[in-house]
Amino acid sequence: EDLGQVVRLLPQSRVDLRAALDSQNLLTLVDEDVTPSLAVIGRIERRGMQISVPAQGWLRFRDTLTYQLINIAARASEVLGSDATDISDAELVRALRREGPMPLLPPKSSQKDLISRYRAAGSQLAADVAILRSVKKTEKWLEHIEQAPGYLQGRMRFGTTGRLHYSKLALHSLPKEGLLAGPIRSQLVAPAGWTLIAADWNSFEPRILASLLGPTSDIYHAAQHRDLYQALTTVAHMSRGEVKAALLAILYGQSQRGFVAAQHQLDPNHARFVFKSFNIGFPELKIFRTRQLDTFAHGKQIRTAGGWRRMPTEKQRTRVPHLPVQGLGAELLRFAIRELDERLVPFGAFIVHQQHDEIVVLAPNSVVDQVKDLLVEVMEHEASVRLPNPVPLPVRIKTGQTWKDLL
């Protein structure tokens, strides 16, 4: 009886919902973006990623890993005089200060900042504890691989700016460095006769920012080059690494203090100079930030190009200028997966994973070159024309038989 009532109410609910969506100018977003994207997301989730059956090689790796960790823990514990596998940051900092001179630090640095600077300066103790902690964080992946029934399957959800987030088993969170990175990634494999193809946008969000800034910006003109950061070095009079660090920090709303603390490889005074100089050299960034903050102040929300609305709290004000960039990036990604989901069918290929600026496809060996061309056509050419001002969106392609090959 309850089910019958629901069935009778559904048609009217649909009408009411469409009217409500239309009144908020959200109907086009739902009809042309959300609804078709949901179907594609469902197919990606169902496919998952095949796992190699743990064999003798995997078991030998576990034995070797255990032996290595015992040696690392013993070496660190000897220096510490206590168990290195469960040491607090405060205890580690005290031991590092006993071990050698303290690196130059910015004011009010946290214990984690200090540990990172010791590690950057070459401290063996800091490096050993970092390895032990990284292994502890990734132990769950070992369990997933050894207990999964042949596949790892993720679950996706829409974020508030339209980004597709994983609420379960985000494969892009697999370790990329350290003792576990290679062995774990090697367990995610392409079936016999198939190849994994990863395509990711190069400097994706900085290029979107450049498009939003427009042709009057030096950043926009640098984005016409394949290496945006290198193109900016002649204007900013900084190294490529400094340009990249400063631009990303400003894009993501990082303060000068946060930037200085995060640049463990740089002298704090020089890091401060880099941040200030970049802001002064590119005044269009301040104008863009001010415009977004003014929009937020008047309406308490930020709307992306495609219609998604984000209503951050006052405490999240620093994130406001980044939201239009993130939102437009999410729209381009959803466009790409919808197009590819349909146009990969004739090749017998399909998407197995997505991550904000990357799409991973599984393709028969016989059509790898054609699929690579299609990825470039959709992601590099067709996506770029959807930007408000034309900016190239270069794509990097990697292929292989395992997830390790895609690093």
CSV table of C-alpha atoms in Angstrom, one decimal:
chain,number,residue,atom,x,y,z
A,1,GLU,CA,0.0,0.0,0.0
A,2,ASP,CA,2.8,2.4,0.9
A,3,LEU,CA,4.6,1.6,-2.4
A,4,GLY,CA,1.4,2.3,-4.3
A,5,GLN,CA,1.1,5.8,-2.7
A,6,VAL,CA,4.7,6.5,-3.8
A,7,VAL,CA,4.0,5.4,-7.4
A,8,ARG,CA,0.9,7.7,-7.5
A,9,LEU,CA,2.9,10.6,-6.2
A,10,LEU,CA,5.9,10.3,-8.4
A,11,PRO,CA,4.5,12.0,-11.6
A,12,GLN,CA,3.3,15.0,-9.6
A,13,SER,CA,6.6,15.2,-7.8
A,14,ARG,CA,8.5,15.3,-11.1
A,15,VAL,CA,6.3,18.2,-12.3
A,16,ASP,CA,6.8,20.1,-9.1
A,17,LEU,CA,10.5,19.5,-9.1
A,18,ARG,CA,11.0,20.7,-12.7
A,19,ALA,CA,9.0,23.8,-11.9
A,20,ALA,CA,11.2,24.5,-8.8
A,21,LEU,CA,14.4,23.9,-10.8
A,22,ASP,CA,13.2,26.2,-13.6
A,23,SER,CA,12.4,28.9,-11.2
A,24,GLN,CA,16.0,28.8,-10.0
A,25,ASN,CA,17.5,28.6,-13.6
A,26,LEU,CA,18.7,25.1,-12.9
A,27,LEU,CA,16.6,23.1,-15.3
A,28,THR,CA,19.2,23.3,-18.2
A,29,LEU,CA,21.9,22.2,-15.8
A,30,VAL,CA,19.9,19.2,-14.8
A,31,ASP,CA,18.7,18.2,-18.2
A,32,GLU,CA,21.9,18.8,-20.2
A,33,ASP,CA,24.6,18.0,-17.7
A,34,VAL,CA,23.6,16.2,-14.5
A,35,THR,CA,21.2,13.6,-15.9
A,36,PRO,CA,23.4,12.4,-18.8
A,37,SER,CA,26.5,12.5,-16.6
A,38,LEU,CA,24.9,10.3,-14.0
A,39,ALA,CA,24.4,7.5,-16.5
A,40,VAL,CA,28.1,7.7,-17.4
A,41,ILE,CA,29.2,7.7,-13.8
A,42,GLY,CA,27.1,4.6,-13.2
A,43,ARG,CA,28.9,2.7,-16.0
A,44,ILE,CA,32.3,3.8,-14.7
A,45,GLU,CA,31.5,2.6,-11.2
A,46,ARG,CA,30.2,-0.8,-12.4
A,47,ARG,CA,33.3,-1.6,-14.4
A,48,GLY,CA,35.9,-1.0,-11.7
A,49,MET,CA,39.5,-1.9,-12.2
A,50,GLN,CA,40.8,-5.5,-12.5
A,51,ILE,CA,43.3,-6.7,-9.8
A,52,SER,CA,46.0,-9.2,-10.4
A,53,VAL,CA,45.5,-12.3,-8.3
A,54,PRO,CA,48.0,-12.1,-5.4
A,55,ALA,CA,50.6,-14.7,-6.3
A,56,GLN,CA,54.1,-15.8,-5.1
A,57,GLY,CA,55.6,-12.5,-6.3
A,58,TRP,CA,53.1,-10.5,-4.2
A,59,LEU,CA,53.8,-12.7,-1.1
A,60,ARG,CA,57.5,-12.3,-1.5
A,61,PHE,CA,57.0,-8.5,-1.7
A,62,ARG,CA,55.1,-8.6,1.6
A,63,ASP,CA,57.9,-10.5,3.2
A,64,THR,CA,60.6,-8.1,1.8
A,65,LEU,CA,58.5,-5.1,2.9
A,66,THR,CA,58.2,-6.5,6.4
A,67,TYR,CA,62.0,-7.0,6.6
A,68,GLN,CA,62.7,-3.5,5.3
A,69,LEU,CA,60.3,-1.9,7.8
A,70,ILE,CA,61.8,-3.8,10.7
A,71,ASN,CA,65.3,-2.5,9.7
A,72,ILE,CA,64.0,1.1,9.2
A,73,ALA,CA,62.1,1.0,12.5
A,74,ALA,CA,65.1,-0.4,14.4
A,75,ARG,CA,67.4,2.3,12.9
A,76,ALA,CA,65.1,5.1,13.9
A,77,SER,CA,64.3,3.6,17.3
A,78,GLU,CA,68.0,3.4,18.1
A,79,VAL,CA,68.3,7.2,17.5
A,80,LEU,CA,65.1,8.0,19.3
A,81,GLY,CA,65.6,5.7,22.3
A,82,SER,CA,61.9,4.7,21.9
A,83,ASP,CA,59.5,2.9,19.5
A,84,ALA,CA,59.7,4.8,16.1
A,85,THR,CA,56.5,3.3,14.8
A,86,ASP,CA,54.2,5.3,17.1
A,87,ILE,CA,56.1,8.5,17.9
A,88,SER,CA,54.4,11.8,18.2
A,89,ASP,CA,55.4,14.9,16.3
A,90,ALA,CA,56.6,16.6,19.6
A,91,GLU,CA,58.9,13.7,20.5
A,92,LEU,CA,60.3,13.6,16.9
A,93,VAL,CA,61.0,17.3,17.0
A,94,ARG,CA,62.9,17.0,20.2
A,95,ALA,CA,65.0,14.1,18.8
A,96,LEU,CA,65.7,16.1,15.6
A,97,ARG,CA,66.9,19.1,17.5
A,98,ARG,CA,69.3,16.8,19.4
A,99,GLU,CA,70.5,15.3,16.2
A,100,GLY,CA,71.6,18.5,14.4
A,101,PRO,CA,71.2,22.2,13.9
A,102,MET,CA,67.6,23.5,13.4
A,103,PRO,CA,66.8,24.7,9.9
A,104,LEU,CA,65.8,28.4,9.4
A,105,LEU,CA,62.1,28.6,10.0
A,106,PRO,CA,59.4,31.1,9.4
A,107,PRO,CA,57.7,32.6,12.5
A,108,LYS,CA,55.0,30.4,14.2
A,109,SER,CA,56.0,27.3,12.3
A,110,SER,CA,54.2,24.1,13.3
A,111,GLN,CA,55.9,20.9,14.3
A,112,LYS,CA,55.0,19.3,11.0
A,113,ASP,CA,56.7,22.3,9.1
A,114,LEU,CA,59.8,21.7,11.2
A,115,ILE,CA,59.8,18.0,10.5
A,116,SER,CA,59.4,18.6,6.8
A,117,ARG,CA,62.3,21.1,6.8
A,118,TYR,CA,64.6,18.6,8.6
A,119,ARG,CA,63.6,16.0,6.0
A,120,ALA,CA,64.3,18.4,3.1
A,121,ALA,CA,67.7,19.1,4.7
A,122,GLY,CA,68.6,15.4,4.5
A,123,SER,CA,67.8,14.1,8.0
A,124,GLN,CA,67.9,10.3,8.0
A,125,LEU,CA,65.7,10.1,11.1
A,126,ALA,CA,63.0,12.4,9.6
A,127,ALA,CA,63.1,10.3,6.3
A,128,ASP,CA,62.8,7.0,8.2
A,129,VAL,CA,59.8,8.2,10.3
A,130,ALA,CA,58.1,9.5,7.1
A,131,ILE,CA,58.5,6.1,5.5
A,132,LEU,CA,57.0,4.3,8.5
A,133,ARG,CA,54.1,6.8,8.6
A,134,SER,CA,53.4,6.5,4.9
A,135,VAL,CA,53.3,2.7,5.1
A,136,LYS,CA,50.8,2.9,8.0
A,137,LYS,CA,48.5,5.2,5.9
A,138,THR,CA,48.5,2.9,2.9
A,139,GLU,CA,48.1,-0.4,4.7
A,140,LYS,CA,44.4,-0.3,3.9
A,141,TRP,CA,45.2,-0.5,0.2
A,142,LEU,CA,47.0,-3.8,0.9
A,143,GLU,CA,43.8,-5.1,2.5
A,144,HIS,CA,41.6,-3.9,-0.4
A,145,ILE,CA,43.8,-5.6,-2.9
A,146,GLU,CA,44.1,-8.9,-1.0
A,147,GLN,CA,40.4,-9.1,-0.1
A,148,ALA,CA,38.7,-7.8,-3.2
A,149,PRO,CA,36.9,-10.3,-5.5
A,150,GLY,CA,39.1,-9.6,-8.6
A,151,TYR,CA,38.1,-5.9,-9.0
A,152,LEU,CA,38.3,-2.6,-7.1
A,153,GLN,CA,35.2,-0.5,-7.6
A,154,GLY,CA,34.8,3.1,-6.5
A,155,ARG,CA,31.7,5.1,-5.7
A,156,MET,CA,31.3,8.7,-6.9
A,157,ARG,CA,29.3,11.7,-5.9
A,158,PHE,CA,28.8,15.2,-7.0
A,159,GLY,CA,30.6,17.9,-5.0
A,160,THR,CA,29.2,21.4,-4.5
A,161,THR,CA,30.9,22.8,-7.5
A,162,GLY,CA,30.0,19.9,-9.7
A,163,ARG,CA,33.3,18.0,-9.2
A,164,LEU,CA,33.0,14.3,-9.1
A,165,HIS,CA,34.4,13.0,-5.8
A,166,TYR,CA,35.0,9.4,-4.7
A,167,SER,CA,33.2,8.5,-1.5
A,168,LYS,CA,34.8,5.0,-1.6
A,169,LEU,CA,38.1,3.6,-3.0
A,170,ALA,CA,39.4,6.6,-4.9
A,171,LEU,CA,42.0,4.9,-7.1
A,172,HIS,CA,43.8,8.2,-7.8
A,173,SER,CA,44.7,8.2,-4.0
A,174,LEU,CA,46.9,5.1,-4.5
A,175,PRO,CA,50.4,5.9,-3.2
A,176,LYS,CA,52.7,7.5,-5.9
A,177,GLU,CA,56.0,7.3,-4.0
A,178,GLY,CA,57.6,5.3,-1.3
A,179,LEU,CA,58.0,1.5,-0.6
A,180,LEU,CA,54.4,0.7,-1.4
A,181,ALA,CA,53.8,2.8,-4.5
A,182,GLY,CA,55.1,0.5,-7.2
A,183,PRO,CA,54.0,-2.9,-5.8
A,184,ILE,CA,50.5,-1.7,-5.0
A,185,ARG,CA,50.0,0.0,-8.4
A,186,SER,CA,51.4,-3.1,-10.2
A,187,GLN,CA,48.4,-5.1,-8.9
A,188,LEU,CA,45.9,-3.1,-10.9
A,189,VAL,CA,46.2,-4.6,-14.3
A,190,ALA,CA,44.8,-4.5,-17.8
A,191,PRO,CA,43.3,-7.9,-19.0
A,192,ALA,CA,45.3,-9.9,-21.5
A,193,GLY,CA,45.0,-8.2,-24.9
A,194,TRP,CA,44.1,-4.8,-23.5
A,195,THR,CA,46.0,-1.6,-22.6
A,196,LEU,CA,45.4,1.1,-20.0
A,197,ILE,CA,45.5,4.7,-21.4
A,198,ALA,CA,45.7,7.7,-19.1
A,199,ALA,CA,45.1,11.2,-20.4
A,200,ASP,CA,45.5,14.2,-18.2
A,201,TRP,CA,45.3,17.9,-18.8
A,202,ASN,CA,48.6,19.8,-18.3
A,203,SER,CA,48.4,22.7,-15.8
A,204,PHE,CA,44.6,22.4,-16.0
A,205,GLU,CA,43.3,24.9,-13.4
A,206,PRO,CA,46.0,27.6,-14.1
A,207,ARG,CA,44.9,27.5,-17.8
A,208,ILE,CA,41.3,27.8,-16.8
A,209,LEU,CA,42.2,30.8,-14.6
A,210,ALA,CA,44.1,32.3,-17.6
A,211,SER,CA,41.0,31.9,-19.7
A,212,LEU,CA,38.9,33.7,-17.1
A,213,LEU,CA,41.5,36.5,-16.7
A,214,GLY,CA,41.3,37.1,-20.5
A,215,PRO,CA,43.6,38.5,-23.2
A,216,THR,CA,44.8,41.5,-21.1
A,217,SER,CA,46.6,39.2,-18.7
A,218,ASP,CA,50.2,38.1,-19.0
A,219,ILE,CA,49.1,34.8,-17.6
A,220,TYR,CA,46.6,34.4,-20.5
A,221,HIS,CA,49.4,34.9,-23.0
A,222,ALA,CA,51.7,32.5,-21.1
A,223,ALA,CA,48.9,29.9,-21.3
A,224,GLN,CA,49.2,29.9,-25.1
A,225,HIS,CA,52.5,28.0,-24.6
A,226,ARG,CA,52.6,24.3,-23.9
A,227,ASP,CA,54.7,25.0,-20.7
A,228,LEU,CA,52.7,27.8,-19.0
A,229,TYR,CA,55.1,28.0,-16.0
A,230,GLN,CA,58.2,28.2,-18.1
A,231,ALA,CA,56.6,30.9,-20.3
A,232,LEU,CA,56.0,33.0,-17.1
A,233,THR,CA,59.6,32.9,-15.9
A,234,THR,CA,60.7,35.7,-18.2
A,235,VAL,CA,57.9,37.9,-17.0
A,236,ALA,CA,58.1,37.0,-13.3
A,237,HIS,CA,62.0,36.8,-13.2
A,238,MET,CA,61.8,33.6,-11.1
A,239,SER,CA,62.6,30.0,-11.6
A,240,ARG,CA,60.0,27.7,-13.1
A,241,GLY,CA,59.5,26.0,-9.7
A,242,GLU,CA,58.9,29.3,-7.9
A,243,VAL,CA,56.5,30.5,-10.6
A,244,LYS,CA,54.5,27.2,-10.2
A,245,ALA,CA,54.5,27.3,-6.4
A,246,ALA,CA,53.4,31.0,-6.3
A,247,LEU,CA,50.7,30.8,-8.9
A,248,LEU,CA,49.1,27.6,-7.4
A,249,ALA,CA,49.2,29.1,-3.9
A,250,ILE,CA,47.4,32.3,-5.0
A,251,LEU,CA,44.9,30.3,-7.1
A,252,TYR,CA,44.0,28.1,-4.1
A,253,GLY,CA,43.7,31.1,-1.7
A,254,GLN,CA,46.9,30.5,0.3
A,255,SER,CA,48.1,33.3,2.5
A,256,GLN,CA,51.7,34.6,2.5
A,257,ARG,CA,52.2,32.9,5.8
A,258,GLY,CA,50.9,29.6,4.6
A,259,PHE,CA,53.0,29.8,1.4
A,260,VAL,CA,56.2,30.5,3.4
A,261,ALA,CA,55.5,27.6,5.8
A,262,ALA,CA,54.7,25.2,2.9
A,263,GLN,CA,57.9,25.9,0.9
A,264,HIS,CA,60.2,23.6,2.8
A,265,GLN,CA,63.0,23.8,0.2
A,266,LEU,CA,63.2,27.6,0.3
A,267,ASP,CA,64.7,30.0,2.8
A,268,PRO,CA,61.7,31.7,4.5
A,269,ASN,CA,62.8,35.2,3.6
A,270,HIS,CA,63.2,34.2,-0.1
A,271,ALA,CA,59.8,32.4,0.0
A,272,ARG,CA,58.2,35.6,1.3
A,273,PHE,CA,59.9,37.6,-1.5
A,274,VAL,CA,58.6,35.1,-4.1
A,275,PHE,CA,55.0,35.4,-2.9
A,276,LYS,CA,55.1,39.2,-2.7
A,277,SER,CA,56.8,39.7,-6.0
A,278,PHE,CA,54.4,37.4,-7.9
A,279,ASN,CA,51.4,39.3,-6.5
A,280,ILE,CA,52.9,42.6,-7.4
A,281,GLY,CA,53.9,41.4,-10.9
A,282,PHE,CA,50.5,40.1,-11.8
A,283,PRO,CA,47.9,42.6,-10.5
A,284,GLU,CA,45.2,41.0,-12.5
A,285,LEU,CA,45.1,38.2,-9.9
A,286,LYS,CA,44.1,40.7,-7.2
A,287,ILE,CA,41.5,42.2,-9.5
A,288,PHE,CA,40.0,38.7,-10.2
A,289,ARG,CA,40.0,37.8,-6.4
A,290,THR,CA,38.3,41.1,-5.5
A,291,ARG,CA,35.6,40.6,-8.2
A,292,GLN,CA,34.8,37.1,-6.9
A,293,LEU,CA,34.7,38.3,-3.3
A,294,ASP,CA,32.4,41.2,-4.2
A,295,THR,CA,30.1,38.7,-5.9
A,296,PHE,CA,30.1,36.5,-2.9
A,297,ALA,CA,29.5,39.5,-0.5
A,298,HIS,CA,26.4,40.6,-2.5
A,299,GLY,CA,24.8,37.2,-3.0
A,300,LYS,CA,26.5,34.9,-0.5
A,301,GLN,CA,27.1,32.4,-3.4
A,302,ILE,CA,29.3,31.8,-6.3
A,303,ARG,CA,27.9,30.4,-9.6
A,304,THR,CA,30.0,28.5,-12.0
A,305,ALA,CA,29.7,28.9,-15.8
A,306,GLY,CA,27.5,25.9,-16.1
A,307,GLY,CA,25.1,26.9,-13.3
A,308,TRP,CA,26.4,25.1,-10.2
A,309,ARG,CA,26.1,27.2,-7.1
A,310,ARG,CA,28.4,27.1,-4.1
A,311,MET,CA,27.5,28.9,-0.9
A,312,PRO,CA,30.6,29.0,1.3
A,313,THR,CA,30.6,30.2,4.8
A,314,GLU,CA,32.4,33.3,5.9
A,315,LYS,CA,35.2,31.1,7.3
A,316,GLN,CA,35.7,29.8,3.7
A,317,ARG,CA,36.1,33.2,2.1
A,318,THR,CA,39.7,32.4,1.1
A,319,ARG,CA,38.3,29.7,-1.2
A,320,VAL,CA,35.9,31.9,-3.0
A,321,PRO,CA,38.2,33.1,-5.9
A,322,HIS,CA,39.1,29.4,-6.7
A,323,LEU,CA,35.5,28.2,-7.0
A,324,PRO,CA,34.8,29.5,-10.5
A,325,VAL,CA,38.0,27.9,-11.7
A,326,GLN,CA,37.2,24.6,-10.0
A,327,GLY,CA,33.6,24.6,-11.3
A,328,LEU,CA,34.6,25.3,-14.9
A,329,GLY,CA,37.2,22.5,-14.7
A,330,ALA,CA,34.5,20.1,-13.4
A,331,GLU,CA,32.2,21.1,-16.3
A,332,LEU,CA,35.0,20.3,-18.9
A,333,LEU,CA,35.7,17.0,-17.2
A,334,ARG,CA,32.0,16.0,-17.3
A,335,PHE,CA,31.7,17.1,-21.0
A,336,ALA,CA,34.8,14.9,-21.8
A,337,ILE,CA,33.5,11.8,-20.0
A,338,ARG,CA,30.1,12.1,-21.7
A,339,GLU,CA,31.6,12.5,-25.1
A,340,LEU,CA,34.1,9.7,-24.7
A,341,ASP,CA,31.6,7.3,-23.2
A,342,GLU,CA,29.7,7.4,-26.5
A,343,ARG,CA,32.6,7.8,-28.9
A,344,LEU,CA,34.7,5.0,-27.5
A,345,VAL,CA,32.0,2.4,-28.2
A,346,PRO,CA,33.0,1.7,-31.8
A,347,PHE,CA,36.5,0.9,-30.6
A,348,GLY,CA,35.3,-1.5,-27.9
A,349,ALA,CA,37.0,0.8,-25.3
A,350,PHE,CA,35.6,2.4,-22.2
A,351,ILE,CA,36.4,4.6,-19.2
A,352,VAL,CA,37.5,2.9,-16.0
A,353,HIS,CA,38.4,6.0,-13.9
A,354,GLN,CA,38.3,9.8,-13.7
A,355,GLN,CA,40.0,12.2,-11.4
A,356,HIS,CA,39.3,16.0,-11.9
A,357,ASP,CA,41.9,16.5,-14.7
A,358,GLU,CA,42.6,12.9,-15.7
A,359,ILE,CA,40.6,10.1,-17.5
A,360,VAL,CA,41.8,6.5,-17.7
A,361,VAL,CA,40.5,4.3,-20.5
A,362,LEU,CA,40.8,0.5,-21.1
A,363,ALA,CA,41.2,-0.3,-24.8
A,364,PRO,CA,41.9,-3.4,-26.9
A,365,ASN,CA,45.6,-3.5,-28.0
A,366,SER,CA,44.6,-3.2,-31.7
A,367,VAL,CA,43.0,0.3,-31.3
A,368,VAL,CA,45.3,2.0,-28.8
A,369,ASP,CA,46.5,4.6,-31.3
A,370,GLN,CA,43.0,5.5,-32.5
A,371,VAL,CA,41.8,5.8,-28.9
A,372,LYS,CA,44.8,8.1,-28.0
A,373,ASP,CA,43.9,10.3,-31.0
A,374,LEU,CA,40.3,10.4,-29.8
A,375,LEU,CA,41.3,11.4,-26.2
A,376,VAL,CA,43.4,14.3,-27.6
A,377,GLU,CA,40.6,15.4,-29.9
A,378,VAL,CA,38.0,15.6,-27.1
A,379,MET,CA,40.1,16.7,-24.2
A,380,GLU,CA,42.6,19.0,-26.0
A,381,HIS,CA,40.6,20.5,-28.9
A,382,GLU,CA,36.8,20.2,-28.2
A,383,ALA,CA,37.1,21.0,-24.5
A,384,SER,CA,39.2,24.1,-25.1
A,385,VAL,CA,36.5,25.8,-27.3
A,386,ARG,CA,34.1,25.7,-24.4
A,387,LEU,CA,36.3,28.1,-22.4
A,388,PRO,CA,35.2,31.8,-22.3
A,389,ASN,CA,38.5,32.9,-23.9
A,390,PRO,CA,40.6,30.5,-26.1
A,391,VAL,CA,43.4,28.8,-24.2
A,392,PRO,CA,45.1,25.6,-25.3
A,393,LEU,CA,44.4,22.6,-23.0
A,394,PRO,CA,47.4,20.3,-23.8
A,395,VAL,CA,46.9,16.6,-22.8
A,396,ARG,CA,49.6,14.2,-21.7
A,397,ILE,CA,49.1,10.5,-22.7
A,398,LYS,CA,50.5,7.5,-20.9
A,399,THR,CA,49.9,3.8,-21.7
A,400,GLY,CA,50.8,0.6,-19.9
A,401,GLN,CA,49.6,-2.7,-18.6
A,402,THR,CA,49.4,-1.7,-15.0
A,403,TRP,CA,48.5,1.3,-12.9
A,404,LYS,CA,52.2,1.7,-12.1
A,405,ASP,CA,52.9,2.4,-15.8
A,406,LEU,CA,50.6,5.4,-15.6
A,407,LEU,CA,52.7,7.3,-13.1
